[in-house]
Each structure stands twice: as C-alpha cells, then as structure tokens.
Coordinates of C-alpha atoms in Angstrom, one line a residue:
M58 CA 92.2 -38.7 60.5
T59 CA 90.3 -36.2 58.4
P60 CA 86.6 -36.4 59.2
N61 CA 85.9 -36.2 55.5
L62 CA 87.0 -39.9 55.1
K63 CA 83.7 -41.0 56.7
H64 CA 81.8 -39.6 53.7
L65 CA 83.6 -41.8 51.1
H66 CA 81.6 -44.6 49.5
P67 CA 83.0 -48.1 48.9
Y68 CA 84.6 -48.3 45.4
P69 CA 82.5 -49.9 42.7
F70 CA 84.7 -52.9 42.5
E71 CA 84.6 -53.5 46.2
K72 CA 80.8 -53.7 45.9
L73 CA 81.1 -56.0 42.9
A74 CA 83.4 -58.4 44.8
Q75 CA 80.8 -58.5 47.6
L76 CA 78.0 -59.1 45.1
K77 CA 79.9 -62.1 43.7
Q78 CA 81.0 -63.5 47.0
G79 CA 80.0 -67.2 47.6
I80 CA 78.9 -67.7 44.0
V81 CA 80.5 -70.7 42.2
P82 CA 80.2 -70.1 38.4
P83 CA 80.1 -73.0 35.9
A84 CA 83.6 -74.6 35.7
N85 CA 83.2 -75.6 32.1
Q86 CA 83.0 -72.0 30.9
P87 CA 86.1 -69.8 31.2
H88 CA 85.7 -66.5 33.0
I89 CA 85.3 -63.5 30.8
A90 CA 85.9 -60.1 32.6
L91 CA 84.0 -57.2 31.1
S92 CA 83.7 -55.1 34.3
M93 CA 86.9 -53.1 34.4
G94 CA 87.9 -50.6 31.8
E95 CA 91.4 -52.1 31.5
P96 CA 92.6 -52.4 27.9
T97 CA 94.0 -55.7 26.8
H98 CA 95.2 -54.8 23.3
A99 CA 99.0 -55.1 23.0
T100 CA 101.0 -52.1 24.3
P101 CA 102.9 -50.7 21.2
H102 CA 106.4 -51.9 20.7
L103 CA 107.7 -48.4 20.4
I104 CA 106.6 -47.7 24.0
Q105 CA 108.3 -50.8 25.3
E106 CA 111.5 -50.1 23.4
A107 CA 111.7 -46.5 24.7
L108 CA 111.3 -47.8 28.3
L109 CA 114.1 -50.3 27.9
T110 CA 116.4 -47.9 26.1
H111 CA 116.1 -45.3 28.9
L112 CA 116.2 -47.5 32.0
H113 CA 119.4 -45.8 32.9
G114 CA 117.2 -42.8 33.8
L115 CA 116.2 -44.7 37.0
A116 CA 119.4 -43.4 38.4
N117 CA 118.1 -39.9 38.4
Y118 CA 115.4 -38.1 40.3
P119 CA 112.8 -36.8 37.8
T120 CA 111.4 -33.3 38.1
T121 CA 107.8 -32.6 38.8
K122 CA 107.5 -30.5 35.6
G123 CA 108.9 -33.2 33.4
I124 CA 111.6 -32.9 30.7
P125 CA 111.0 -30.2 28.0
E126 CA 110.8 -32.8 25.2
L127 CA 107.8 -34.5 26.8
R128 CA 105.9 -31.2 27.3
Q129 CA 106.7 -30.2 23.8
A130 CA 105.5 -33.6 22.4
I131 CA 102.2 -33.2 24.4
A132 CA 101.7 -29.6 23.3
G133 CA 102.3 -30.6 19.7
W134 CA 99.8 -33.4 20.0
I135 CA 97.2 -31.1 21.4
N136 CA 97.6 -28.6 18.6
R137 CA 97.4 -31.3 15.9
R138 CA 94.6 -33.3 17.5
F139 CA 92.3 -30.4 18.2
Q140 CA 93.1 -28.3 15.1
I141 CA 94.4 -25.2 16.8
P142 CA 97.5 -23.3 15.7
A143 CA 101.0 -24.8 16.3
D144 CA 101.8 -22.2 19.0
A145 CA 98.4 -22.2 20.8
V146 CA 99.6 -24.3 23.7
N147 CA 102.7 -23.2 25.6
A148 CA 104.7 -26.3 26.6
E149 CA 106.4 -24.3 29.3
T150 CA 103.4 -22.9 31.1
Q151 CA 100.4 -24.8 30.0
V152 CA 101.3 -28.5 30.2
L153 CA 102.2 -30.8 33.1
P154 CA 102.8 -34.5 32.9
V155 CA 100.9 -36.6 35.4
N156 CA 100.9 -40.3 36.5
G157 CA 97.7 -41.2 34.8
T158 CA 94.5 -39.1 35.0
R159 CA 93.2 -40.8 38.1
E160 CA 95.8 -39.2 40.5
A161 CA 95.5 -35.9 38.7
L162 CA 91.7 -35.8 38.7
F163 CA 91.8 -36.4 42.5
S164 CA 94.7 -34.1 43.4
F165 CA 93.4 -31.3 41.3
A166 CA 90.4 -30.8 43.5
Q167 CA 92.6 -30.7 46.6
C168 CA 94.4 -27.8 45.0
I169 CA 91.5 -25.9 43.5
I170 CA 88.8 -26.0 46.3
D171 CA 88.9 -23.0 48.7
P172 CA 86.5 -23.7 51.6
T173 CA 87.1 -20.1 52.9
K174 CA 85.8 -18.5 49.7
A175 CA 82.2 -17.1 50.0
A176 CA 79.8 -17.5 47.2
P177 CA 78.6 -14.1 45.9
A178 CA 75.6 -12.9 47.8
P179 CA 72.6 -11.4 46.0
D180 CA 72.9 -7.6 45.8
R181 CA 69.9 -7.1 48.0
L182 CA 71.5 -9.1 50.8
A183 CA 75.1 -8.0 50.5
A184 CA 74.7 -4.9 52.6
Y185 CA 72.6 -6.5 55.3
T186 CA 74.2 -9.9 55.9
P187 CA 77.9 -9.5 56.0
S188 CA 78.3 -12.1 58.8
L189 CA 76.5 -15.0 57.1
A190 CA 78.3 -18.3 57.4
I191 CA 80.4 -19.2 54.3
P192 CA 78.5 -21.8 52.3
T193 CA 80.1 -25.1 51.5
P194 CA 81.7 -25.0 48.1
V195 CA 80.2 -27.2 45.4
V196 CA 81.8 -29.5 42.9
I197 CA 79.5 -30.5 40.0
M198 CA 79.8 -33.8 38.3
P199 CA 77.9 -36.1 35.9
N200 CA 75.8 -39.0 37.3
P201 CA 76.7 -41.8 36.6
F202 CA 80.4 -40.9 37.1
Y203 CA 84.0 -41.9 37.6
Q204 CA 84.0 -42.2 41.4
I205 CA 87.3 -40.3 41.7
Y206 CA 85.3 -37.1 41.1
E207 CA 83.1 -37.7 44.1
G208 CA 85.9 -38.7 46.4
A209 CA 88.0 -35.8 45.4
A210 CA 85.2 -33.4 46.1
L211 CA 84.4 -34.9 49.5
L212 CA 88.0 -35.0 50.7
A213 CA 88.5 -31.4 49.6
G214 CA 85.6 -30.4 51.9
A215 CA 83.2 -29.7 49.1
E216 CA 79.6 -30.8 48.4
P217 CA 79.1 -33.0 45.3
Y218 CA 76.2 -31.9 43.1
F219 CA 75.1 -34.5 40.5
L220 CA 74.0 -33.9 37.0
N221 CA 71.9 -36.9 35.9
T222 CA 72.7 -38.0 32.4
L223 CA 69.6 -39.8 31.1
E224 CA 68.6 -41.4 27.8
D225 CA 66.2 -38.6 27.0
S226 CA 69.1 -36.1 26.9
G227 CA 71.4 -38.4 25.0
Y228 CA 73.2 -39.3 28.3
L229 CA 74.6 -35.8 28.4
P230 CA 74.6 -33.4 31.3
D231 CA 71.9 -30.7 31.2
F232 CA 73.7 -27.5 32.4
D233 CA 70.4 -25.6 32.2
A234 CA 69.0 -27.7 35.0
V235 CA 71.5 -26.4 37.5
P236 CA 69.9 -23.8 39.9
D237 CA 71.6 -20.4 40.1
E238 CA 72.4 -20.9 43.8
I239 CA 74.4 -24.0 42.9
W240 CA 76.4 -22.2 40.1
Q241 CA 77.1 -19.4 42.6
R242 CA 78.7 -21.9 45.0
C243 CA 80.4 -24.0 42.3
Q244 CA 84.2 -23.8 42.3
L245 CA 84.8 -26.8 40.1
I246 CA 82.9 -28.9 37.6
Y247 CA 84.1 -32.3 36.3
I248 CA 82.9 -33.2 32.8
C249 CA 83.7 -36.4 31.1
S250 CA 83.6 -36.6 27.3
P251 CA 83.5 -39.2 25.8
G252 CA 81.5 -40.3 28.9
N253 CA 82.1 -43.1 31.2
P254 CA 80.0 -45.3 31.2
T255 CA 77.8 -44.1 28.3
G256 CA 80.3 -43.1 25.6
S257 CA 78.3 -39.9 25.0
V258 CA 80.2 -36.9 23.5
I259 CA 79.7 -33.3 24.6
D260 CA 79.5 -31.2 21.5
Q261 CA 80.9 -27.7 20.8
A262 CA 77.7 -25.9 21.6
S263 CA 77.5 -27.5 25.0
H264 CA 81.1 -26.6 25.7
E265 CA 80.4 -23.0 24.7
K266 CA 77.5 -22.9 27.1
L267 CA 79.6 -24.2 29.9
L268 CA 82.5 -21.8 29.2
N269 CA 80.1 -18.9 29.3
L270 CA 78.7 -20.2 32.7
A271 CA 82.3 -20.5 34.0
E272 CA 83.0 -16.9 33.1
K273 CA 79.8 -15.7 34.6
Y274 CA 80.2 -17.6 37.9
D275 CA 84.0 -17.9 38.1
F276 CA 84.5 -21.7 38.4
V277 CA 87.1 -24.1 36.9
I278 CA 86.2 -26.7 34.3
A279 CA 88.1 -30.0 34.7
S280 CA 87.5 -31.9 31.4
D281 CA 88.3 -35.6 31.7
E282 CA 89.0 -36.6 28.1
C283 CA 90.8 -39.9 28.6
Y284 CA 88.5 -41.8 26.2
T285 CA 88.7 -39.1 23.5
E286 CA 90.9 -41.3 21.1
I287 CA 88.5 -44.2 21.0
Y288 CA 85.7 -43.2 18.7
D289 CA 83.6 -44.7 15.9
D290 CA 83.8 -42.2 13.0
E291 CA 87.3 -41.5 11.8
S292 CA 86.1 -38.3 10.1
N293 CA 84.4 -37.0 13.3
P294 CA 86.7 -37.2 16.4
P295 CA 85.2 -35.9 19.7
P296 CA 85.9 -32.2 20.2
G297 CA 88.0 -31.1 23.2
L298 CA 87.4 -28.3 25.7
L299 CA 90.5 -26.4 24.7
Q300 CA 89.5 -26.6 21.0
T301 CA 86.2 -25.0 21.8
A302 CA 87.7 -22.4 24.1
Y303 CA 90.2 -21.4 21.4
N304 CA 87.5 -21.1 18.7
M305 CA 85.5 -18.8 21.1
G306 CA 88.5 -16.5 21.4
N307 CA 89.5 -17.8 24.8
T308 CA 93.1 -18.4 23.6
A309 CA 94.5 -18.4 27.1
F310 CA 92.1 -21.2 28.0
K311 CA 91.0 -19.4 31.1
R312 CA 89.3 -21.6 33.7
C313 CA 89.9 -24.7 31.5
V314 CA 92.0 -27.7 32.3
I315 CA 92.0 -31.0 30.3
F316 CA 93.1 -34.4 31.4
H317 CA 94.5 -37.0 29.0
S318 CA 96.1 -40.4 29.4
L319 CA 97.9 -43.0 27.4
S320 CA 96.1 -45.8 29.2
K321 CA 93.2 -46.1 26.8
R322 CA 94.7 -44.3 23.8
S323 CA 97.9 -46.5 23.7
N324 CA 96.9 -49.6 25.7
A325 CA 99.4 -48.7 28.4
P326 CA 97.4 -48.6 31.7
G327 CA 100.5 -49.8 33.6
L328 CA 102.6 -47.0 32.3
R329 CA 100.7 -44.5 34.4
S330 CA 101.2 -41.6 32.1
G331 CA 99.1 -38.7 31.1
F332 CA 99.0 -34.9 31.2
V333 CA 97.0 -31.9 32.2
A334 CA 96.9 -28.8 30.1
G335 CA 95.2 -25.4 29.9
D336 CA 95.0 -22.2 32.0
A337 CA 98.6 -21.2 32.8
E338 CA 97.6 -19.4 36.0
I339 CA 95.8 -22.5 37.3
L340 CA 98.6 -24.8 36.3
K341 CA 101.2 -22.5 38.0
H342 CA 99.5 -23.2 41.4
Y343 CA 98.8 -26.8 40.6
F344 CA 102.5 -27.3 39.8
Q345 CA 103.4 -25.8 43.2
Y346 CA 101.0 -28.2 44.8
R347 CA 102.5 -31.1 42.9
T348 CA 106.1 -30.3 44.0
Y349 CA 104.9 -31.2 47.5
H350 CA 102.6 -34.0 46.3
G351 CA 105.6 -36.2 45.3
C352 CA 104.3 -37.3 41.9
A353 CA 107.1 -36.8 39.4
M354 CA 107.0 -39.1 36.4
P355 CA 110.1 -41.5 36.1
L356 CA 112.4 -40.6 33.3
P357 CA 112.0 -43.9 31.4
T358 CA 108.2 -43.3 31.4
Q359 CA 108.7 -39.8 30.1
H360 CA 110.7 -41.0 27.1
A361 CA 108.2 -43.8 26.4
S362 CA 105.4 -41.2 26.6
I363 CA 107.1 -39.0 24.0
Q364 CA 107.1 -41.9 21.6
A365 CA 103.5 -42.6 22.2
W366 CA 102.2 -39.0 21.8
Q367 CA 104.2 -38.6 18.6
D368 CA 102.7 -41.7 16.9
E369 CA 99.2 -42.1 15.6
H370 CA 99.4 -45.3 13.6
H371 CA 98.9 -47.5 16.7
V372 CA 95.9 -45.3 17.8
V373 CA 94.2 -45.8 14.4
E374 CA 94.7 -49.5 14.6
N375 CA 93.4 -49.5 18.2
R376 CA 90.1 -47.9 17.1
R377 CA 89.8 -50.5 14.3
L378 CA 90.0 -53.3 16.8
Y379 CA 87.3 -51.8 19.0
R380 CA 85.0 -51.2 16.0
E381 CA 85.4 -54.8 15.1
K382 CA 84.4 -55.9 18.6
F383 CA 81.4 -53.6 18.8
A384 CA 80.1 -54.8 15.4
A385 CA 80.3 -58.5 16.4
F386 CA 78.9 -57.9 19.9
I387 CA 75.9 -55.9 18.7
D388 CA 75.2 -58.2 15.8
I389 CA 74.8 -61.2 18.2
L390 CA 72.7 -59.3 20.8
G391 CA 70.7 -57.0 18.6
D392 CA 67.7 -59.4 18.2
V393 CA 67.3 -60.1 21.9
C394 CA 67.8 -56.6 23.5
T395 CA 68.3 -53.0 22.6
V396 CA 72.0 -52.5 22.4
I397 CA 73.3 -49.2 21.1
K398 CA 76.8 -48.5 19.8
P399 CA 78.1 -45.4 21.5
P400 CA 79.8 -42.7 19.5
A401 CA 83.0 -43.2 21.5
S402 CA 84.7 -45.2 24.4
F403 CA 84.7 -49.0 24.6
Y404 CA 81.6 -49.4 26.9
V405 CA 78.2 -50.7 26.2
W406 CA 75.6 -49.2 28.6
L407 CA 73.1 -51.9 28.5
K408 CA 69.5 -51.7 29.9
T409 CA 68.6 -54.8 32.0
P410 CA 65.2 -56.5 32.2
I411 CA 65.7 -57.1 35.9
S412 CA 67.6 -55.1 38.5
D413 CA 71.2 -54.4 37.5
T414 CA 72.6 -56.1 40.6
D415 CA 70.5 -59.2 40.0
F416 CA 71.5 -59.2 36.4
A417 CA 75.2 -59.0 37.2
R418 CA 75.0 -61.6 39.9
Q419 CA 73.0 -64.1 37.9
L420 CA 75.1 -63.6 34.8
F421 CA 78.2 -64.5 36.7
A422 CA 76.5 -67.4 38.4
E423 CA 75.1 -68.9 35.2
Q424 CA 77.6 -67.8 32.5
N425 CA 80.8 -66.9 34.3
I426 CA 80.8 -63.3 32.9
T427 CA 81.5 -60.3 35.1
V428 CA 79.9 -57.0 34.3
L429 CA 79.5 -53.9 36.5
P430 CA 76.0 -52.9 37.9
G431 CA 75.2 -49.3 36.8
S432 CA 73.9 -48.4 40.2
Y433 CA 77.5 -48.8 41.5
L434 CA 78.5 -45.9 39.3
S435 CA 75.8 -43.5 40.3
R436 CA 74.0 -41.9 43.2
D437 CA 70.3 -41.3 44.1
F438 CA 69.7 -37.7 43.0
G439 CA 66.5 -35.9 42.2
D440 CA 64.4 -38.9 43.2
I441 CA 66.1 -41.2 40.7
N442 CA 69.3 -43.2 40.3
P443 CA 70.3 -43.0 36.6
G444 CA 72.4 -46.1 36.8
L445 CA 69.6 -48.4 38.0
N446 CA 68.7 -51.2 35.6
H447 CA 71.8 -50.7 33.5
V448 CA 75.1 -52.6 33.4
R449 CA 78.4 -51.4 32.1
I450 CA 80.1 -53.8 29.7
A451 CA 83.7 -53.0 28.8
L452 CA 84.6 -54.5 25.4
V453 CA 88.3 -54.8 26.4
A454 CA 88.7 -58.5 26.1
P455 CA 90.0 -60.0 22.8
L456 CA 87.6 -60.3 19.9
D457 CA 87.0 -64.0 20.4
E458 CA 86.1 -63.5 24.1
C459 CA 83.8 -60.6 23.2
I460 CA 82.0 -62.9 20.7
E461 CA 81.8 -65.7 23.2
A462 CA 80.5 -63.2 25.9
A463 CA 77.8 -61.9 23.6
Q464 CA 76.6 -65.4 22.8
R465 CA 76.5 -66.3 26.5
I466 CA 74.7 -63.0 27.4
K467 CA 72.2 -63.8 24.6
N468 CA 71.5 -67.2 26.1
F469 CA 71.1 -65.7 29.5
L470 CA 68.6 -63.1 28.3
N471 CA 66.6 -65.8 26.5
S472 CA 66.4 -67.7 29.8
L473 CA 65.0 -64.8 31.8

C-alpha cells in the first residue's frame, strides 16, 4: 500500500457519525438533516426524460472525451455564463466531461503533481548547491476546505499548505500572506468560489492577483466553481476564473482549469456529471491520464447533461427556492444570534456560543437536528483553527423543514 495513505484524515461525516454515536434524540421530533450538501429540490423533468430516452446507450462503451455534442453544449454554456466570446472556449481541446467534480478534483492532482520537479533556487545558491535535495511540492488550499483537496495533495505526495479564511478578510484567502518560499514550491492551488462552507465569492481583482502569481511562479490554478450557480443577486453572478483570465488577455487560459457540476446547479447529485475546462495543454495530459483512469461518462448521462447545460429556467427557479429558505431561516434566528446570508451557496456558516462539537452533539440530542462542526472541515494552521466554534448548516431540506429547523435551533440557543 502507498505509505501516503497513513496521512489521510477521517472524512468529516465519519467524525460526525462518531460524535452522534450512542445519542438517542427525542422521538417526538422528526430528524432534520442539515449537515450534508446534498440538494433535495426536484431533479428537472428534462434531465429525467433525456436519461430514459437514451437508455439504449448503455449498450455502448462511452469514450473518455465524451460526445462532441456534450462538449459543445458545455463550451456554449461557459461562453454565455461568463460573458466571453462565442468561440473563446474550444470544445475539442479545452473541455472534458467528468463524473462529478469530486473525482475530478482528486484525480487532477494525481496528474499535475511532479515530485521530481525542483523548486527554483535563489540565484545566489544556484551555482553552489546543485545537489540539494528536491523539496516536497506544495498544494495550496483554503482552510476550511473541501477535504478532497487535502486528500488529493497527500496521495500525490505533496505537502498541503493552508490559507486560513477568516471573518476579518470576508472569509476569503489572503494570497499576500503566502511566503515566497511556498509559492516557489507550489505546483497547484485549489480555490473554491463560491466557498464551501462560507459562501464567500472571490472577486475579479483577487483572480487577477492569483493569475499574476501563477505566471510568476509557474503553478496551476484549480478553481472549484460547483456552487457558482447558487447566488443571491440575479444581477451579480459570481465571476469565474476563465472569465477573468480572458479579460486580462490570457485567452488561452494558461495555467487555469475550472471545475463545474450539475449536482448543485441542477439538483442532480446522483447523475454524477460535471466538466473541467481551461488550458488546452494541461487538459491534453489530463485526458491521457483519464484514458487509464477508467472514468468515461455513460452515454445516457451525457445526453441528460446536454439538456441540463442548455436550460437556464430550472436554475433560476432553483435560486428562488434557496432565497426563500434563507429569508425564512434568517428571519427566525436573527434575534437570537448573528446569522449572515452569504452572497452565494446554500450554506449558513454559523458562529456557536459553545464549542462547535458540543453544539452539534447537543443540538442533535435535544432537537434531532444534524449540523456539521466547522472544525471537521479545517485544520490547525498558524496557531488557529478557523473552523472552531462554527457549524455548517446546509439549507437543502424543503422550506417547511428549514423553518422548523430554525425554530428548534432558536429554542436550543435560548436554552444555553
């Protein structure tokens, strides 16, 4: 077995199951699950119909690259959504379908990280220390984070470097805080916008700063944008990395790869459908990796995905439903705690008056509600753990359950 396996941490939901073990919640209150980011809104009929219509495709092996119609639908969506010219994204060379962003975010690091690549030595040392050991490559990621980033880095033989996202910085990563030595060793950075668990959005200026750093230090940016279609202001959608790159003149999207999914956008987590897009040279190598990885998307899924990427009506309605839930949830809790509506995503990142693990355990024991402790989504770094004394609340349940949950959480807070 690879020795890197021993570095992996238990997954957050494993920790949560252990935290709840042995607790018997009140039987007279139905359980409300707000811990997992699993949409429960109805999957659009057009997706279901396309799946049924193309079930005959199960008789054929799909190709890793996917059918041209799917790649064209994705490229067209990128161009429309991020307001770049119709031919800006080449469907043949700059788009690959993936089975949801989770498998792609993980496998991407396995393809990108080169443990034999030495970081550039300072000029004053280059002539005198040619035999220095090659430093461990670094993968930078936000903290708190989607744990796939960390696992991907560790199994690729890289060292994770965490960027604490704190309230003072709007829960956004501070790229200026990264030492030069880390940038020199960095081969890959994961960013997540809108963020999980905070819903914070990286603006164009921050994208520009990161793109300039990537050019200076020669690393790849993996932009996880799977929450980008769930936002509050219809007139102000979150910007994307390719959008900023194109506007800067980086029309080939050098060092940029974005990750998108239908799970949140189209309420289809079980479809396992998404895409990666960006730098053609990077994707050429990633495509070669994927031909061995064995991850071709089934043809019925591809046809269903085409319908999803070409339709925006269900996405607009999806956002309306989340706005309705946020409004009701915050209205109930607003007078007993500080609860902030994020600009995007479907999460509430709630500060807790007691430790986050005690809060989650007691809330389950007394109110039969499951939320996720923030410390399970983060690591100690720089003498702090940015997830401590927070819980992540996913407003994925139906409206009536979210209202009921808010009322129970209010009662719980009043009892502390």
